[in-house]
Coordinates of C-alpha atoms in Angstrom, one line a residue:
M1 CA 213.9 41.9 194.0
K2 CA 216.6 42.6 191.3
F3 CA 216.5 42.7 187.5
K4 CA 219.3 43.6 185.1
K5 CA 218.5 47.2 183.9
S6 CA 215.0 47.1 185.2
W7 CA 213.1 48.0 188.4
L8 CA 210.3 46.7 190.5
L9 CA 207.9 48.8 192.5
L10 CA 206.2 47.0 195.4
L11 CA 203.6 49.0 197.2
S12 CA 201.8 46.3 199.2
F13 CA 203.3 43.7 201.3
V14 CA 202.6 40.6 203.5
L15 CA 205.1 39.6 206.2
M16 CA 206.8 41.0 209.3
L17 CA 209.4 43.7 210.9
G18 CA 210.1 46.0 213.9
I19 CA 213.0 48.5 215.2
L20 CA 217.0 48.8 214.2
A21 CA 219.3 49.4 214.0
A22 CA 220.1 51.0 213.6
C23 CA 221.0 51.9 214.0
S24 CA 220.9 52.3 215.2
G25 CA 221.3 52.0 214.2
G26 CA 221.8 49.1 212.9
N27 CA 221.2 50.3 212.2
D28 CA 219.2 53.2 212.1
A29 CA 209.6 49.0 204.4
G30 CA 207.8 44.6 201.6
T31 CA 208.5 41.2 201.0
E32 CA 209.4 39.4 197.8
P33 CA 207.2 36.7 196.4
E34 CA 208.4 33.3 197.5
G35 CA 210.6 31.5 195.1
E36 CA 211.9 34.6 193.5
G37 CA 215.5 35.4 194.4
T38 CA 217.7 38.5 194.2
E39 CA 221.0 37.1 193.3
T40 CA 223.1 38.7 190.6
E41 CA 223.6 36.6 187.5
Q42 CA 227.0 34.9 187.9
P43 CA 229.7 34.8 185.2
A44 CA 230.4 31.5 183.6
E45 CA 233.9 31.3 185.0
G46 CA 232.6 31.4 188.6
P47 CA 234.0 33.1 191.7
Q48 CA 237.4 34.6 191.5
K49 CA 239.7 35.5 194.5
G50 CA 241.2 38.9 195.1
G51 CA 240.4 42.5 194.4
T52 CA 238.9 45.4 196.3
V53 CA 235.4 47.0 196.1
V54 CA 234.6 50.5 197.1
G55 CA 231.3 51.5 198.6
A56 CA 230.0 55.1 199.0
M57 CA 228.2 56.7 202.0
D58 CA 226.9 60.3 201.8
T59 CA 227.4 60.9 205.6
P60 CA 230.4 60.0 207.7
P61 CA 229.9 57.6 210.7
S62 CA 230.1 59.3 214.0
G63 CA 232.8 56.9 215.0
Q64 CA 231.2 54.5 217.4
F65 CA 231.9 50.9 216.3
N66 CA 230.8 49.0 219.4
P67 CA 227.5 47.1 218.6
I68 CA 226.1 47.8 222.0
F69 CA 226.5 51.6 221.6
Y70 CA 226.4 52.5 218.0
E71 CA 223.3 54.5 216.9
E72 CA 223.5 55.2 213.2
A73 CA 223.0 53.3 209.9
Y74 CA 226.4 54.6 208.8
E75 CA 228.1 52.7 211.6
A76 CA 226.0 49.7 210.7
N77 CA 227.4 49.6 207.2
I78 CA 230.8 48.9 208.7
L79 CA 229.7 46.8 211.6
S80 CA 227.8 44.4 209.2
F81 CA 231.2 43.2 207.9
I82 CA 232.8 42.8 211.3
Y83 CA 230.3 41.4 213.8
E84 CA 227.7 38.7 213.9
G85 CA 224.8 37.4 216.0
L86 CA 223.6 34.0 217.0
L87 CA 220.9 34.2 214.3
S88 CA 220.5 35.6 210.7
Q89 CA 217.4 36.0 208.6
D90 CA 216.5 34.9 205.1
E91 CA 214.6 36.8 202.3
N92 CA 211.3 35.9 204.0
L93 CA 212.5 37.2 207.4
N94 CA 212.6 33.7 208.8
F95 CA 215.4 33.1 211.4
T96 CA 218.3 31.1 210.1
P97 CA 221.5 29.9 211.9
G98 CA 224.3 32.4 212.5
L99 CA 226.9 31.9 215.2
A100 CA 224.4 29.4 216.6
K101 CA 223.8 26.3 214.5
E102 CA 220.6 25.1 216.1
W103 CA 218.2 26.0 218.9
S104 CA 215.3 24.6 220.9
F105 CA 212.6 25.8 223.4
N106 CA 211.4 24.2 226.5
E107 CA 207.7 23.3 226.9
D108 CA 206.5 26.6 228.2
N109 CA 208.7 28.8 226.0
T110 CA 210.6 30.3 229.0
E111 CA 213.9 28.8 228.0
L112 CA 215.7 29.0 224.7
T113 CA 218.9 26.9 224.2
F114 CA 221.4 27.4 221.5
K115 CA 224.1 25.1 220.2
L116 CA 227.0 27.3 219.0
E117 CA 229.4 26.8 216.1
E118 CA 232.6 25.3 217.4
N119 CA 235.1 26.5 214.8
V120 CA 234.6 30.3 215.1
K121 CA 237.5 32.6 216.1
W122 CA 237.6 36.2 216.9
H123 CA 239.7 38.3 214.6
D124 CA 242.6 38.2 217.1
G125 CA 242.6 34.3 217.0
E126 CA 240.8 33.8 220.3
P127 CA 237.9 31.2 220.2
F128 CA 234.3 32.3 220.3
T129 CA 232.4 30.5 223.1
A130 CA 229.3 30.7 225.2
D131 CA 231.2 33.1 227.6
D132 CA 231.0 35.8 224.9
V133 CA 227.2 35.4 224.5
V134 CA 226.7 35.6 228.3
F135 CA 229.0 38.6 228.5
T136 CA 227.2 40.5 225.8
Y137 CA 223.8 40.2 227.3
K138 CA 225.2 41.0 230.8
M139 CA 226.5 44.3 229.4
L140 CA 223.1 45.1 227.9
A141 CA 221.6 44.5 231.3
S142 CA 224.3 46.2 233.4
P143 CA 223.8 49.1 235.7
G144 CA 225.2 52.2 234.1
Y145 CA 224.6 50.9 230.5
I146 CA 221.9 53.5 229.7
E147 CA 223.8 56.2 231.5
A148 CA 226.9 55.4 229.3
G149 CA 224.8 56.0 226.2
G150 CA 223.5 52.5 225.7
I151 CA 220.2 52.2 223.8
R152 CA 219.5 48.5 223.4
S153 CA 218.7 47.3 226.9
Y154 CA 215.4 46.1 225.5
F155 CA 217.2 43.0 224.0
A156 CA 217.8 41.9 227.7
A157 CA 214.7 43.3 229.4
N158 CA 212.6 40.1 229.1
L159 CA 215.3 37.9 230.7
V160 CA 215.1 36.6 234.3
G161 CA 216.7 38.9 236.8
Y162 CA 217.0 41.9 234.5
E163 CA 215.3 44.4 236.7
E164 CA 217.3 43.4 239.8
F165 CA 220.6 43.3 237.9
S166 CA 220.1 46.5 236.0
T167 CA 219.2 48.5 239.1
G168 CA 222.2 47.1 241.1
A169 CA 219.9 45.3 243.5
S170 CA 221.6 42.0 242.6
Q171 CA 225.1 41.2 241.5
D172 CA 224.0 38.0 239.8
F173 CA 222.5 37.9 236.3
Q174 CA 220.9 34.6 235.4
G175 CA 219.1 35.6 232.2
V176 CA 221.7 34.0 230.0
V177 CA 223.5 30.9 231.2
K178 CA 226.5 29.1 230.0
V179 CA 225.7 25.3 229.9
D180 CA 229.1 24.4 228.4
D181 CA 231.6 26.1 226.1
Y182 CA 229.3 25.8 223.1
T183 CA 225.9 25.7 224.6
V184 CA 224.1 28.7 226.0
K185 CA 220.6 29.1 227.5
F186 CA 218.4 32.2 227.5
V187 CA 216.0 32.2 230.5
F188 CA 213.0 34.5 230.3
A189 CA 210.9 35.8 233.1
Q190 CA 207.8 34.5 231.4
P191 CA 207.0 32.8 228.0
N192 CA 208.3 35.2 225.4
V193 CA 206.8 35.8 222.0
K194 CA 209.9 37.7 220.9
A195 CA 212.4 35.2 222.2
L196 CA 214.3 34.7 219.0
A197 CA 214.3 38.4 218.2
D198 CA 215.7 39.1 221.7
A199 CA 218.4 36.5 221.3
S200 CA 219.5 37.8 217.9
F201 CA 221.7 40.7 219.1
T202 CA 225.2 41.1 217.9
I203 CA 227.8 39.4 220.1
I204 CA 230.9 41.2 221.4
P205 CA 234.1 39.6 222.7
E206 CA 234.4 39.2 226.5
H207 CA 238.2 39.0 226.4
I208 CA 238.4 42.5 224.8
F209 CA 235.9 44.3 227.0
A210 CA 235.8 42.5 230.3
D211 CA 238.3 44.8 232.0
I212 CA 236.9 48.1 230.7
P213 CA 234.4 49.8 233.0
M214 CA 231.0 50.4 231.5
A215 CA 231.3 54.2 231.7
D216 CA 234.6 54.1 229.8
M217 CA 233.5 51.6 227.1
P218 CA 232.0 53.9 224.5
A219 CA 235.2 56.0 224.3
A220 CA 237.6 53.1 224.6
P221 CA 239.9 52.4 221.6
E222 CA 238.4 49.0 221.4
S223 CA 235.0 50.7 220.5
R224 CA 236.4 53.3 218.2
D225 CA 239.8 52.7 216.6
A226 CA 240.5 50.7 213.4
G227 CA 242.8 47.9 214.3
K228 CA 241.4 47.7 217.8
I229 CA 237.9 46.5 216.7
V230 CA 237.6 42.7 217.1
G231 CA 234.7 40.7 215.7
T232 CA 234.0 37.3 214.2
G233 CA 232.8 38.5 210.7
P234 CA 234.2 38.0 207.2
F235 CA 236.3 41.3 207.3
K236 CA 238.5 43.1 209.8
F237 CA 238.5 46.8 210.3
T238 CA 242.1 47.8 209.7
E239 CA 242.3 51.5 208.7
M240 CA 240.4 54.7 208.7
V241 CA 240.6 58.4 208.1
Q242 CA 237.7 59.5 210.2
G243 CA 235.0 61.2 208.1
E244 CA 236.7 60.1 204.8
Q245 CA 237.6 56.5 204.4
Y246 CA 237.2 53.1 206.2
V247 CA 239.1 50.0 205.2
L248 CA 238.1 46.4 205.8
E249 CA 240.4 43.6 205.0
K250 CA 239.4 40.0 204.6
N251 CA 239.4 37.6 207.5
A252 CA 241.2 34.7 206.0
D253 CA 240.2 32.4 208.9
Y254 CA 236.5 33.3 208.6
W255 CA 234.5 30.3 209.8
K256 CA 232.1 30.2 206.8
G257 CA 235.1 30.2 204.4
E258 CA 237.8 32.6 203.3
P259 CA 236.2 35.7 201.5
Y260 CA 236.9 36.0 197.8
L261 CA 237.6 39.7 198.1
D262 CA 240.8 41.0 199.6
S263 CA 239.2 44.2 201.0
V264 CA 236.2 46.5 201.1
V265 CA 236.7 50.2 201.3
W266 CA 234.0 52.7 202.4
K267 CA 234.4 56.2 201.2
V268 CA 232.4 59.2 202.4
V269 CA 231.2 61.0 199.2
D270 CA 228.9 63.9 198.7
Q271 CA 225.6 62.8 197.1
A272 CA 226.3 65.3 194.2
V273 CA 229.3 63.3 192.9
I274 CA 228.3 59.7 193.7
L275 CA 226.8 59.1 190.4
G276 CA 229.8 60.3 188.5
L277 CA 232.1 58.1 190.5
L278 CA 229.7 55.1 190.0
E279 CA 229.8 55.6 186.3
T280 CA 233.6 55.8 186.1
G281 CA 234.0 52.8 188.3
E282 CA 235.7 54.7 191.1
I283 CA 233.0 53.4 193.4
D284 CA 231.5 50.0 193.0
F285 CA 228.3 50.2 195.0
V286 CA 226.0 52.7 196.8
A287 CA 223.3 51.2 199.1
D288 CA 222.4 51.5 202.7
P289 CA 221.1 53.7 204.1
N290 CA 220.3 56.3 201.4
G291 CA 221.3 54.7 198.0
F292 CA 221.0 57.1 195.1
Q293 CA 218.3 59.6 194.5
A294 CA 215.0 58.9 192.7
A295 CA 215.6 61.9 190.4
D296 CA 218.7 60.1 189.1
F297 CA 217.1 56.8 188.2
E298 CA 217.1 57.3 184.5
T299 CA 220.7 58.5 184.6
V300 CA 221.8 55.4 186.5
D301 CA 219.7 53.1 184.4
A302 CA 221.5 54.3 181.3
M303 CA 224.9 53.4 182.7
P304 CA 226.1 50.2 180.9
N305 CA 228.4 49.1 183.8
V306 CA 225.8 49.4 186.6
E307 CA 222.9 47.3 187.9
I308 CA 220.0 48.7 189.9
I309 CA 218.2 47.2 192.8
E310 CA 214.9 48.8 193.8
Q311 CA 212.8 47.6 196.6
P312 CA 210.6 49.0 199.4
D313 CA 212.7 50.6 202.2
F314 CA 212.8 48.9 205.5
G315 CA 212.1 52.1 207.3
Y316 CA 210.7 55.6 206.9
Q317 CA 211.4 59.3 207.4
I318 CA 209.5 61.1 210.1
M319 CA 208.9 64.6 211.5
G320 CA 209.0 64.1 215.2
M321 CA 207.1 66.3 217.6
M322 CA 208.7 66.8 221.0
V323 CA 205.7 66.3 223.3
N324 CA 207.9 66.3 226.4
H325 CA 211.4 67.3 227.2
R326 CA 213.9 65.4 229.4
A327 CA 215.6 67.4 232.1
A328 CA 218.9 68.9 231.0
G329 CA 221.7 66.4 231.6
D330 CA 219.2 63.6 232.6
K331 CA 220.4 60.3 231.2
T332 CA 218.0 58.0 233.1
L333 CA 215.1 58.0 230.6
D334 CA 212.7 58.3 233.5
P335 CA 209.3 59.7 232.1
S336 CA 208.4 60.9 235.6
K337 CA 211.1 63.6 235.3
W338 CA 210.0 64.9 231.9
T339 CA 208.4 68.3 231.5
V340 CA 205.5 69.0 229.0
N341 CA 206.4 71.0 225.9
E342 CA 203.6 73.6 226.2
K343 CA 203.9 74.5 222.5
L344 CA 202.9 71.0 221.3
K345 CA 200.9 69.6 224.2
D346 CA 197.5 69.9 222.5
Q347 CA 196.7 66.7 220.4
K348 CA 194.7 68.8 218.0
V349 CA 197.7 70.9 217.2
R350 CA 199.7 67.8 216.3
Q351 CA 196.9 66.5 214.2
A352 CA 196.6 69.9 212.4
I353 CA 200.3 69.7 211.6
A354 CA 199.7 66.3 210.0
Y355 CA 196.9 67.5 207.9
A356 CA 198.9 70.6 206.8
V357 CA 201.7 68.6 205.1
D358 CA 201.0 67.2 201.6
R359 CA 203.0 64.0 201.9
Q360 CA 202.1 62.6 198.6
A361 CA 203.3 65.9 196.9
I362 CA 206.7 65.4 198.6
I363 CA 206.8 61.8 197.3
D364 CA 205.8 62.9 193.8
G365 CA 208.1 65.9 193.7
L366 CA 211.2 64.8 195.5
L367 CA 211.0 61.0 195.2
Y368 CA 209.5 61.0 191.7
G369 CA 206.8 58.7 192.9
R370 CA 209.2 56.1 194.2
G371 CA 207.7 55.8 197.7
I372 CA 204.5 55.5 199.7
V373 CA 202.6 57.5 202.3
Q374 CA 202.7 55.5 205.5
N375 CA 200.5 56.1 208.6
S376 CA 202.0 53.7 211.1
P377 CA 205.5 53.2 212.5
I378 CA 205.3 49.5 212.0
A379 CA 207.0 48.6 208.7
T380 CA 204.8 47.7 205.9
Q381 CA 206.5 44.3 205.3
F382 CA 204.9 43.0 208.5
E383 CA 201.6 41.4 208.5
A384 CA 200.9 43.4 211.7
Y385 CA 201.0 46.7 209.7
D386 CA 197.6 48.3 209.6
D387 CA 196.9 50.5 206.6
K388 CA 193.2 51.0 207.3
N389 CA 192.3 51.8 210.9
P390 CA 194.8 54.4 212.0
P391 CA 194.0 58.0 211.0
Q392 CA 195.1 58.7 207.4
Y393 CA 195.7 62.5 207.6
A394 CA 195.0 63.1 203.9
Y395 CA 196.3 66.6 203.1
S396 CA 193.8 69.3 203.9
E397 CA 194.6 72.9 204.7
D398 CA 191.0 73.4 205.8
E399 CA 191.1 70.6 208.3
A400 CA 194.4 71.8 209.7
K401 CA 193.0 75.4 210.1
K402 CA 189.8 74.1 211.7
L403 CA 191.7 72.1 214.3
L404 CA 194.0 75.0 215.1
D405 CA 191.0 77.2 215.5
E406 CA 189.3 74.7 217.8
A407 CA 192.5 74.5 219.9
G408 CA 192.5 78.3 220.4
Y409 CA 195.4 79.1 218.1
K410 CA 194.4 82.2 216.1
D411 CA 196.0 85.1 214.4
V412 CA 195.3 87.8 216.9
D413 CA 197.5 90.6 215.5
G414 CA 196.9 90.0 211.7
D415 CA 200.5 89.2 210.8
G416 CA 199.5 85.9 209.2
F417 CA 200.8 83.7 212.0
R418 CA 198.7 82.3 214.9
E419 CA 199.3 83.2 218.5
D420 CA 198.7 80.6 221.3
P421 CA 195.5 80.5 223.3
A422 CA 196.9 83.1 225.7
G423 CA 197.5 85.4 222.8
K424 CA 201.3 85.1 223.0
E425 CA 203.7 84.5 220.1
W426 CA 203.8 80.9 219.0
V427 CA 206.8 79.7 217.1
L428 CA 207.8 76.1 216.4
N429 CA 211.4 75.4 215.5
L430 CA 212.2 72.7 212.9
N431 CA 215.5 71.0 213.2
Y432 CA 217.1 68.6 210.6
P433 CA 220.6 67.1 209.9
L434 CA 222.8 67.3 206.8
G435 CA 223.6 64.3 204.7
N436 CA 220.3 63.1 203.1
Q437 CA 219.5 65.5 200.3
I438 CA 215.8 64.5 200.1
R439 CA 215.4 65.2 203.8
E440 CA 217.3 68.5 203.5
R441 CA 215.1 69.5 200.6
S442 CA 212.0 68.4 202.5
A443 CA 212.6 70.8 205.4
P444 CA 211.8 74.1 203.7
I445 CA 208.8 72.5 201.9
I446 CA 207.4 71.4 205.2
E447 CA 208.0 74.9 206.6
E448 CA 205.9 76.4 203.7
Y449 CA 203.1 73.9 204.3
L450 CA 202.9 74.7 208.0
E451 CA 203.2 78.5 207.6
A452 CA 200.4 78.2 205.0
V453 CA 198.0 77.3 207.8
G454 CA 199.4 80.0 210.1
I455 CA 202.1 78.2 212.1
N456 CA 205.2 80.3 212.5
I457 CA 208.2 78.0 211.8
D458 CA 211.8 78.8 212.8
L459 CA 213.7 76.6 210.3
R460 CA 217.0 76.0 212.0
Q461 CA 220.3 75.8 210.2
P462 CA 221.0 72.1 209.6
K463 CA 223.8 70.4 211.5
E464 CA 226.2 67.7 210.7
A465 CA 224.7 64.3 211.6
A466 CA 227.0 63.5 214.5
A467 CA 226.2 66.8 216.2
Y468 CA 222.5 66.6 215.4
F469 CA 222.1 63.2 217.0
E470 CA 224.1 64.2 220.0
D471 CA 221.6 67.1 220.5
L472 CA 218.7 64.6 220.1
D473 CA 220.3 62.3 222.7
N474 CA 220.9 65.1 225.0
N475 CA 217.3 66.4 224.3
A476 CA 218.0 70.1 223.7
Q477 CA 215.3 71.9 225.6
D478 CA 214.2 74.3 222.8
W479 CA 213.5 71.7 220.1
D480 CA 209.9 71.2 218.9
L481 CA 210.0 69.5 215.5
Y482 CA 212.8 67.3 214.2
L483 CA 213.4 65.3 211.0
V484 CA 215.0 61.8 211.2
G485 CA 214.9 58.6 209.3
W486 CA 214.6 55.1 210.9
S487 CA 216.1 51.9 209.4
L488 CA 214.0 49.4 211.3
D489 CA 214.9 46.1 212.8
S490 CA 213.7 43.1 210.7
T491 CA 213.2 40.6 213.6
D492 CA 209.8 41.6 214.9
P493 CA 207.1 44.2 214.3
D494 CA 207.1 45.3 218.0
P495 CA 207.7 49.1 218.0
T496 CA 208.7 49.2 221.7
G497 CA 212.3 50.1 221.0
L498 CA 211.2 53.3 219.3
W499 CA 208.0 54.4 220.9
D500 CA 207.7 52.9 224.4
A501 CA 207.9 55.8 226.9
P502 CA 211.4 55.0 228.3
A503 CA 212.9 53.9 225.0
A504 CA 216.1 55.7 224.2
Y505 CA 215.0 56.3 220.6
N506 CA 211.7 57.9 221.8
Y507 CA 213.1 61.3 221.0
S508 CA 209.6 62.8 221.0
R509 CA 209.5 61.8 224.7
W510 CA 206.0 60.4 224.1
N511 CA 204.5 59.3 227.4
N512 CA 201.1 57.7 226.7
A513 CA 200.0 55.2 229.4
E514 CA 197.2 53.7 227.3
A515 CA 199.5 53.1 224.3
D516 CA 202.2 51.6 226.5
A517 CA 199.6 49.3 228.1
I518 CA 198.3 48.1 224.7
L519 CA 201.9 47.4 223.6
K520 CA 202.5 45.4 226.8
E521 CA 199.4 43.3 226.1
A522 CA 200.6 42.7 222.5
N523 CA 203.7 41.1 224.0
T524 CA 202.3 39.3 227.0
P525 CA 201.8 35.5 226.9
P526 CA 199.9 33.3 226.6
E527 CA 197.6 35.4 224.4
A528 CA 200.4 37.0 222.5
F529 CA 201.4 33.7 221.0
D530 CA 198.2 33.8 219.0
K531 CA 199.1 35.8 215.9
E532 CA 195.5 37.1 215.3
Y533 CA 195.3 38.4 218.9
R534 CA 198.8 40.0 218.7
N535 CA 198.2 41.7 215.4
G536 CA 194.8 42.9 216.8
K537 CA 196.6 44.5 219.7
L538 CA 199.3 46.0 217.5
S539 CA 196.5 47.5 215.3
E540 CA 195.0 49.1 218.5
W541 CA 198.4 50.5 219.3
Q542 CA 198.8 51.9 215.7
V543 CA 195.4 53.6 216.0
K544 CA 196.5 55.2 219.4
F545 CA 199.8 56.3 217.9
G546 CA 197.9 57.9 215.0
E547 CA 195.5 59.7 217.3
D548 CA 198.0 61.1 219.8
L549 CA 200.6 61.6 217.1
P550 CA 204.1 62.0 218.6
A551 CA 205.4 62.0 215.0
L552 CA 204.2 62.4 211.5
I553 CA 205.5 59.7 209.2
L554 CA 206.4 61.6 206.1
Y555 CA 207.1 58.8 203.6
A556 CA 208.6 55.4 203.1
A557 CA 210.9 55.8 200.1
N558 CA 211.9 52.9 197.9
S559 CA 215.5 51.8 198.4
L560 CA 217.5 52.5 195.3
W561 CA 220.8 50.7 195.3
A562 CA 223.3 50.2 192.6
H563 CA 226.5 48.3 191.9
N564 CA 229.1 47.9 189.3
T565 CA 228.5 44.9 187.1
R566 CA 232.0 43.7 187.9
L567 CA 230.8 42.9 191.4
H568 CA 229.1 39.5 191.7
G569 CA 227.6 37.4 194.5
V570 CA 225.3 40.2 195.6
D571 CA 222.2 38.6 197.2
V572 CA 220.2 41.3 198.9
L573 CA 217.7 40.9 201.7
P574 CA 214.5 42.9 202.1
Y575 CA 216.3 45.0 204.7
S576 CA 219.9 45.1 203.6
F577 CA 222.3 45.2 200.6
L578 CA 225.0 43.6 202.8
N579 CA 224.4 39.9 202.9
D580 CA 226.9 37.1 202.7
T581 CA 229.7 39.5 201.8
H582 CA 232.3 36.7 202.0
L583 CA 230.7 35.5 198.7
W584 CA 231.2 38.8 196.9
Y585 CA 233.8 38.7 194.2
V586 CA 234.9 40.8 191.2
T587 CA 235.7 40.1 187.6
E588 CA 237.2 42.4 185.0
E589 CA 234.6 43.4 182.4
E590 CA 235.5 43.1 178.7

C-alpha cells in the first residue's frame, strides 16, 4: 500500500504465500484490501521515454545469474529484469498470464496445458517456444542437478517420471510435454493442488544451455557473465563490475512493449550512505531485500524528493538451530547420512533458547516497532498462517532456565555458564553474515539474552554473505546457531522447499518424520483440494514445527522501500518492488 509522504502499518492479514526465492533466492509477510492500489500518482504529461534509474543494494550478489542455481535475493533483484515465467501474480496473489497467455486443466487435475505467447524472443533474437519450457523443467529434474548446487528440484518433483529420471533409472522425462511450438503440457503423477505454483518457475533458453553439461552449468559464462546472460525480460544484463555495479539496458524488442527507460543500474552501497545518496538523487530507489532502516524513517519521510512504501515483509529473519549435520562434502541431501548435533539434540534446549530471546524488544529497539513477532514459518499473508495454535514462546528467563534445568544443563563449576548433562563444557557458536545492519546488530543482543540464562555463546566473526552462504551450503560441521533471512515464494503457503527433510534450504537439517508426513498429507489429493482440510493440516504442521523448533523466527520486519519522485510507474506487489518495470519512466522535477 503506498501513500505520498505517509505510511501504512498492516499487522494482520488474510490471503496466501510459501518459499522463494529466493532466493533464493528469488529470491531469498499481508495483503492489501481489495480495490486499493499501490500505483504512484502519474504526472499530467504521461510516460516519457529515455533516462536511467539507479537502485541500491547493501550486499553484492554472489554472481550466480542462472535462475535454476541462484540462491540469494540480491541475484533476484537483477534476474527480475531479465527472466520471466509462464505465470505472474497480481496484488491479491492470484495467478495471471506471463509467458503463457492461457491455461486449462483436465478433469482430474493431473494435466495442465498452457498456450504460450507467440511473439516472444530471447534477448539474442531467438524465438521463445515450448522447447524452452520442456528444457527448463528437464534441467530441474536432471540427475546431477542437486550435486551441481541446484536447490529447486521441488518445482519438478510432482511431475510424472521425476523419480526415475532424476535418479538416472530412465533417460526419458515425460513430466513436461511439447504439444506444438506454442503449446506445452505439464503431466503430474497425481492430481496436484500446487500445479500452478509448480508451473510458475522461471524459464531458461534451451539454445544457450543445451550443450553445457549440468556439472559445468553453474560456473559457465552463460550463468555468470554480463553480456552472456540471455532472457526474455524487459532489460538485458550488459555490464558489471562484480561487487560494485550491474548495468541493465532496455530490451527494445520486449514482447509487452519497448520499456520507457533506457537502462537500470544497480549499485552496491553501504547502508550507512544509502540515505545520503537517496536525498541527493544519486540513487533513485532502495527496495528489495532490505530497503532502508526503520531508525531512518523520519529522516526519509522529510526528504521532499522521496516517496516511501511501507508494507509487511514477505519473509522473516530466523535464528536457525542445526539439529543435524550433513557429512563433510556430501551433496546428496540424504537425511540417512546425517549425524546428530549433540549440543542441540534436546528439544527442551531449543525451546529454552526460544524463551530466552526477547523478540519484541528486538522489534521495538532495532525496528522501532515496525515489525511483528511471528511463530510460524508460513507467511502471515496466507490464510493458512496459524497465529494461535503453535507455541508462542513469550519471553521468559524463568521458563528458559527451568527447561534447561530439566534437560540436565546446569552450572556445575560456578562460572555462570551451564555444562552439558555429562558435566562437560557446553558452548554454542552463533554465526551471521555481513550486509543487513539490523541482523548484524541483533547477533550480540541475542548473545546477551542466551548468556543471561547460562548458555555460553561463541559469537563468531561475521562473514561476507557469499562466503557465509557457501559455508551453509557445505554445512560446516562446527556450526550450531545461524542467522539468515528468507524472502518467501508468493505462489503457495507450502513450506516444503524450506523445511522438508531433504530440502536444500533446510540448513538446520531438520529431520522429523511426523512433520514430513503431515506436510505430505497437506499436499495429497483429493483431500488437499479442500481448503479447510489443507489449512488444518498446515496448522498441524506449524504446531509440530513450533514444538520441535529447528529455528526461532526472530521477527517479520515491515518492508521499507523508497524511490525518487522523478521515478513513475512504480506499482508494487505484496512481495516485490519490481513489477512491470517496462512501464517505469522518469521525469525531471521542477
